[in-house]
Short mmCIF file of C-alpha atoms in Angstrom, two decimals:
data_model
loop_
_atom_site.label_atom_id
_atom_site.label_comp_id
_atom_site.label_asym_id
_atom_site.label_seq_id
_atom_site.Cartn_x
_atom_site.Cartn_y
_atom_site.Cartn_z
CA UNK A 1 -32.38 -22.65 51.89
CA UNK A 2 -35.17 -22.85 54.46
CA UNK A 3 -35.61 -26.61 53.93
CA UNK A 4 -31.99 -27.34 54.82
CA UNK A 5 -31.02 -28.16 58.38
CA UNK A 6 -28.57 -26.08 60.37
CA UNK A 7 -25.05 -27.53 60.47
CA UNK A 8 -23.91 -24.81 62.89
CA UNK A 9 -25.99 -23.20 65.65
CA UNK A 10 -24.70 -20.28 67.72
CA UNK A 11 -27.11 -19.26 70.50
CA UNK A 12 -26.71 -16.21 72.77
CA UNK A 13 -22.95 -16.62 72.99
CA UNK A 14 -21.01 -14.40 75.38
CA UNK A 15 -17.25 -14.53 75.87
CA UNK A 16 -14.40 -12.82 77.68
CA UNK A 17 -10.63 -12.58 77.36
CA UNK A 18 -8.32 -12.71 80.38
CA UNK A 19 -11.31 -13.36 82.67
CA UNK A 20 -12.54 -9.78 82.44
CA UNK A 21 -12.44 -8.21 78.96
CA UNK A 22 -15.88 -8.64 77.43
CA UNK A 23 -15.59 -9.71 73.77
CA UNK A 24 -19.03 -11.09 72.90
CA UNK A 25 -22.31 -9.89 74.36
CA UNK A 26 -24.94 -12.14 72.81
CA UNK A 27 -24.28 -13.56 69.36
CA UNK A 28 -26.90 -15.78 67.74
CA UNK A 29 -27.17 -17.20 64.23
CA UNK A 30 -27.36 -20.51 62.41
CA UNK A 31 -25.67 -21.71 59.25
CA UNK A 32 -27.67 -24.07 57.06
CA UNK A 33 -26.22 -26.85 54.98
CA UNK A 34 -25.33 -25.79 51.45
CA UNK A 35 -25.40 -22.01 51.97
CA UNK A 36 -22.89 -19.19 52.18
CA UNK A 37 -23.43 -17.27 55.41
CA UNK A 38 -21.70 -13.96 56.09
CA UNK A 39 -20.83 -12.32 59.39
CA UNK A 40 -20.35 -8.62 58.74
CA UNK A 41 -19.44 -5.75 61.01
CA UNK A 42 -16.87 -3.05 61.58
CA UNK A 43 -13.38 -3.75 62.86
CA UNK A 44 -13.66 -4.81 66.52
CA UNK A 45 -17.28 -5.95 66.24
CA UNK A 46 -16.36 -9.47 67.40
CA UNK A 47 -16.28 -11.39 64.13
CA UNK A 48 -12.90 -13.05 64.69
CA UNK A 49 -13.79 -13.96 68.26
CA UNK A 50 -16.96 -15.65 67.03
CA UNK A 51 -15.01 -17.73 64.52
CA UNK A 52 -12.46 -18.73 67.14
CA UNK A 53 -15.30 -19.79 69.41
CA UNK A 54 -16.84 -21.82 66.58
CA UNK A 55 -13.52 -23.64 66.10
CA UNK A 56 -12.91 -23.93 69.88
CA UNK A 57 -9.72 -21.85 69.64
CA UNK A 58 -10.56 -19.19 72.24
CA UNK A 59 -8.50 -20.81 74.98
CA UNK A 60 -5.35 -20.35 72.87
CA UNK A 61 -5.71 -16.61 73.48
CA UNK A 62 -6.89 -16.83 77.10
CA UNK A 63 -10.51 -16.50 76.11
CA UNK A 64 -13.54 -18.48 77.19
CA UNK A 65 -17.29 -18.71 76.73
CA UNK A 66 -19.31 -17.46 79.68
CA UNK A 67 -22.80 -18.07 78.35
CA UNK A 68 -24.66 -19.58 75.42
CA UNK A 69 -24.14 -22.65 73.24
CA UNK A 70 -22.39 -23.55 70.00
CA UNK A 71 -23.26 -26.77 68.20
CA UNK A 72 -21.64 -28.16 65.08
CA UNK A 73 -23.53 -30.99 63.41
CA UNK A 74 -25.49 -31.55 66.63
CA UNK A 75 -22.39 -31.79 68.85
CA UNK A 76 -21.38 -29.33 71.55
CA UNK A 77 -18.31 -27.46 70.26
CA UNK A 78 -16.72 -26.72 73.69
CA UNK A 79 -16.63 -30.49 74.32
CA UNK A 80 -14.57 -31.09 71.17
CA UNK A 81 -10.92 -30.35 70.49
CA UNK A 82 -10.00 -28.31 67.39
CA UNK A 83 -8.60 -31.53 65.90
CA UNK A 84 -11.90 -33.32 66.57
CA UNK A 85 -13.71 -30.52 64.75
CA UNK A 86 -11.42 -30.83 61.73
CA UNK A 87 -11.97 -34.59 61.64
CA UNK A 88 -15.71 -33.90 61.91
CA UNK A 89 -15.61 -31.65 58.86
CA UNK A 90 -15.02 -28.09 60.12
CA UNK A 91 -12.04 -26.32 58.59
CA UNK A 92 -11.08 -22.72 59.34
CA UNK A 93 -8.86 -20.38 57.35
CA UNK A 94 -7.53 -17.94 59.93
CA UNK A 95 -7.05 -14.25 59.34
CA UNK A 96 -3.63 -13.41 57.97
CA UNK A 97 -3.08 -16.01 55.21
CA UNK A 98 -1.20 -18.52 57.38
CA UNK A 99 1.01 -20.72 55.20
CA UNK A 100 4.14 -22.75 55.82
CA UNK A 101 6.47 -20.24 54.20
CA UNK A 102 9.35 -22.67 53.72
CA UNK A 103 7.21 -25.25 51.95
CA UNK A 104 6.10 -25.08 48.34
CA UNK A 105 2.51 -24.33 47.41
CA UNK A 106 1.85 -28.00 46.69
CA UNK A 107 3.49 -29.14 49.91
CA UNK A 108 1.24 -26.71 51.78
CA UNK A 109 -1.80 -28.23 50.11
CA UNK A 110 -0.67 -31.75 51.01
CA UNK A 111 -0.50 -30.82 54.71
CA UNK A 112 -4.23 -30.08 54.58
CA UNK A 113 -5.00 -33.76 54.12
CA UNK A 114 -2.96 -34.90 57.11
CA UNK A 115 -5.62 -34.12 59.70
CA UNK A 116 -8.06 -36.42 57.93
CA UNK A 117 -5.48 -39.16 57.25
CA UNK A 118 -6.31 -39.14 53.55
CA UNK A 119 -4.76 -41.64 51.18
CA UNK A 120 -2.44 -40.60 48.36
CA UNK A 121 -5.19 -40.86 45.74
CA UNK A 122 -7.59 -38.69 47.74
CA UNK A 123 -4.86 -36.08 48.29
CA UNK A 124 -4.00 -36.05 44.56
CA UNK A 125 -7.66 -35.64 43.63
CA UNK A 126 -8.08 -32.87 46.19
CA UNK A 127 -5.07 -31.01 44.82
CA UNK A 128 -6.50 -31.15 41.31
CA UNK A 129 -9.78 -29.70 42.60
CA UNK A 130 -7.85 -26.81 44.16
CA UNK A 131 -5.85 -26.23 40.97
CA UNK A 132 -9.07 -26.17 38.96
CA UNK A 133 -10.48 -23.66 41.44
CA UNK A 134 -7.33 -21.51 41.54
CA UNK A 135 -5.34 -21.99 38.29
CA UNK A 136 -2.68 -19.55 39.49
CA UNK A 137 -1.67 -22.04 42.16
CA UNK A 138 -0.96 -24.72 39.59
CA UNK A 139 1.46 -22.32 37.91
CA UNK A 140 3.16 -21.67 41.25
CA UNK A 141 2.95 -25.23 42.62
CA UNK A 142 6.73 -25.54 43.06
CA UNK A 143 7.26 -22.01 44.46
CA UNK A 144 7.90 -21.47 48.15
CA UNK A 145 4.77 -20.08 49.82
CA UNK A 146 6.83 -17.31 51.40
CA UNK A 147 7.76 -15.98 47.96
CA UNK A 148 4.32 -15.80 46.31
CA UNK A 149 1.89 -12.89 46.36
CA UNK A 150 -0.59 -12.20 49.15
CA UNK A 151 -3.49 -13.30 46.97
CA UNK A 152 -1.73 -16.54 46.09
CA UNK A 153 -1.01 -17.15 49.77
CA UNK A 154 -4.71 -16.68 50.56
CA UNK A 155 -5.62 -19.14 47.80
CA UNK A 156 -3.06 -21.59 49.20
CA UNK A 157 -4.50 -21.28 52.71
CA UNK A 158 -8.01 -21.88 51.38
CA UNK A 159 -6.82 -24.78 49.24
CA UNK A 160 -5.09 -26.39 52.20
CA UNK A 161 -8.34 -26.20 54.16
CA UNK A 162 -10.23 -27.75 51.25
CA UNK A 163 -7.83 -30.73 51.26
CA UNK A 164 -9.33 -31.72 54.63
CA UNK A 165 -12.63 -32.31 52.79
CA UNK A 166 -14.68 -30.01 55.04
CA UNK A 167 -18.43 -29.94 55.37
CA UNK A 168 -18.17 -26.39 56.75
CA UNK A 169 -15.46 -24.00 55.56
CA UNK A 170 -14.89 -21.04 57.91
CA UNK A 171 -13.08 -17.99 56.54
CA UNK A 172 -11.87 -15.01 58.56
CA UNK A 173 -11.48 -11.76 56.57
CA UNK A 174 -10.32 -13.40 53.32
CA UNK A 175 -10.27 -10.03 51.51
CA UNK A 176 -7.95 -8.30 53.98
CA UNK A 177 -5.06 -6.53 52.28
CA UNK A 178 -5.84 -7.88 48.83
CA UNK A 179 -6.53 -6.05 45.57
CA UNK A 180 -10.22 -5.90 44.55
CA UNK A 181 -9.72 -8.11 41.48
CA UNK A 182 -8.02 -10.79 43.58
CA UNK A 183 -10.84 -10.63 46.14
CA UNK A 184 -13.37 -11.03 43.33
CA UNK A 185 -11.54 -14.08 41.96
CA UNK A 186 -11.44 -15.72 45.39
CA UNK A 187 -15.11 -15.13 46.15
CA UNK A 188 -16.17 -16.24 42.67
CA UNK A 189 -14.19 -19.45 43.10
CA UNK A 190 -15.78 -20.12 46.49
CA UNK A 191 -19.22 -19.42 45.04
CA UNK A 192 -18.59 -21.94 42.23
CA UNK A 193 -17.50 -24.54 44.78
CA UNK A 194 -20.59 -23.86 46.88
CA UNK A 195 -22.89 -24.31 43.89
CA UNK A 196 -21.08 -27.30 42.37
CA UNK A 197 -20.42 -29.32 45.52
CA UNK A 198 -22.84 -27.85 48.05
CA UNK A 199 -20.00 -26.87 50.38
CA UNK A 200 -21.30 -24.81 53.31
CA UNK A 201 -19.30 -21.63 53.91
CA UNK A 202 -19.21 -19.24 56.86
CA UNK A 203 -17.27 -16.06 56.11
CA UNK A 204 -16.51 -13.12 58.39
CA UNK A 205 -15.91 -9.92 56.43
CA UNK A 206 -15.50 -6.24 57.17
CA UNK A 207 -16.10 -5.61 53.47
CA UNK A 208 -19.89 -5.95 53.51
CA UNK A 209 -20.26 -5.15 49.81
CA UNK A 210 -18.21 -8.19 48.81
CA UNK A 211 -19.62 -10.54 51.45
CA UNK A 212 -23.26 -9.71 50.77
CA UNK A 213 -22.76 -10.03 47.01
CA UNK A 214 -22.07 -13.75 47.39
CA UNK A 215 -23.83 -14.77 50.61
CA UNK A 216 -27.30 -16.28 50.91
CA UNK A 217 -27.89 -14.97 54.42
CA UNK A 218 -25.96 -12.80 56.86
CA UNK A 219 -25.77 -11.45 60.39
CA UNK A 220 -24.46 -8.03 61.38
CA UNK A 221 -22.39 -7.72 64.56
CA UNK A 222 -21.99 -4.57 66.59
CA UNK A 223 -20.15 -4.36 69.92
CA UNK A 224 -20.00 -8.14 70.18
CA UNK A 225 -23.72 -8.75 69.64
CA UNK A 226 -25.97 -9.73 66.73
CA UNK A 227 -28.09 -6.76 65.73
CA UNK A 228 -29.39 -7.83 62.31
CA UNK A 229 -29.98 -11.29 60.90
CA UNK A 230 -31.62 -11.65 57.49
CA UNK A 231 -31.17 -12.61 53.87
CA UNK A 232 -28.17 -11.04 52.19
CA UNK A 233 -30.48 -9.45 49.63
CA UNK A 234 -32.48 -7.71 52.35
CA UNK A 235 -29.33 -6.49 54.06
CA UNK A 236 -27.93 -5.12 50.80
CA UNK A 237 -30.99 -2.86 50.63
CA UNK A 238 -31.07 -2.11 54.37
CA UNK A 239 -30.96 1.52 55.52
CA UNK A 240 -29.85 0.20 58.91
CA UNK A 241 -26.78 -1.46 57.40
CA UNK A 242 -25.92 1.64 55.41
CA UNK A 243 -26.16 3.73 58.60
CA UNK A 244 -23.86 1.29 60.35
CA UNK A 245 -21.13 1.52 57.73
CA UNK A 246 -21.42 5.30 57.60
CA UNK A 247 -20.53 5.39 61.27
CA UNK A 248 -23.95 5.27 62.91
CA UNK A 249 -25.40 2.62 65.18
CA UNK A 250 -27.32 -0.27 63.70
CA UNK A 251 -29.52 -0.45 66.77
CA UNK A 252 -30.38 3.25 66.48
CA UNK A 253 -31.14 2.87 62.80
CA UNK A 254 -33.37 -0.14 63.42
CA UNK A 255 -35.23 1.71 66.16
CA UNK A 256 -35.71 4.75 63.94
CA UNK A 257 -36.98 2.57 61.10
CA UNK A 258 -39.44 0.82 63.45
CA UNK A 259 -40.87 4.17 64.52
#
C-alpha cells in the first residue's frame, strides 16, 4: 500500500462540542487509495466524532474543529458541504443502521443514487452489485426496511451508500448490536469489494478483533487522540493494544515497552 497516495489526510485534529466540551485532542492518520483502514478504540475514544469531522457533519451536533486539517482528495473538508463530499466520492454509513423504514429495501437502495444524479441504467447496475454482495437483500428487496432484521438493515444502509459510487466508504461501528456471523458476512463482503474494485474503506470499530482481521492499517484512539498508528498485522500482535482492551492505558503500555 505504500506506493498509493493518500485520499484522506487527518492532521492533528482537535474539536469541541458546545464551545467547551473537548472531544478530540490531536488525531492524525491518513487513508491510502485502495486500502481498508480501521480506527479502533474503546467506547468514548472519539471514533464517531472523527468520522463526523471527516464528513463535515460536526456542526449538526454543535461541534466544530478548533485545530488541525482534514483533506479529502486534496480538498479542505471544512470548506465543503456534506453534499459536496458525497458528489466528490465520500459516502458515510452512520452508526445505527439508518434506513428509510417506510420504504422497501430496493427503494432505499435507489435513494443512494440520487445524490450523484445517476441515470436509470447506472442505478440498476449498482443495485445488482449490491445484491451480488448481499444476496439476502435480493430476497428481501420488496420488504419494508423497518420490518427486516438488524443485519439486513445494516446491509441496506451500506448498499445505499455504495449506490452513490463512492471512492471512499466510511463506516461507523458496522458491527454494533449484530450477531457475530452477520458481522463476519458484512466484513467479508466489504473485503471482497475492496479487493475486486479497489474501493477504499475507512471503518471505525470498537470490536478490534474484527476490524484488524480485515484492515490493512489502523490507528488506535484513546481520549480523543491517536496513540498508535501501524499496520493491522502489527497491532494484532501488539502488547500495547492488548493492554488497552484489558482496561489499561495504551500510552502507559507503549512507554513501558519502550523502556
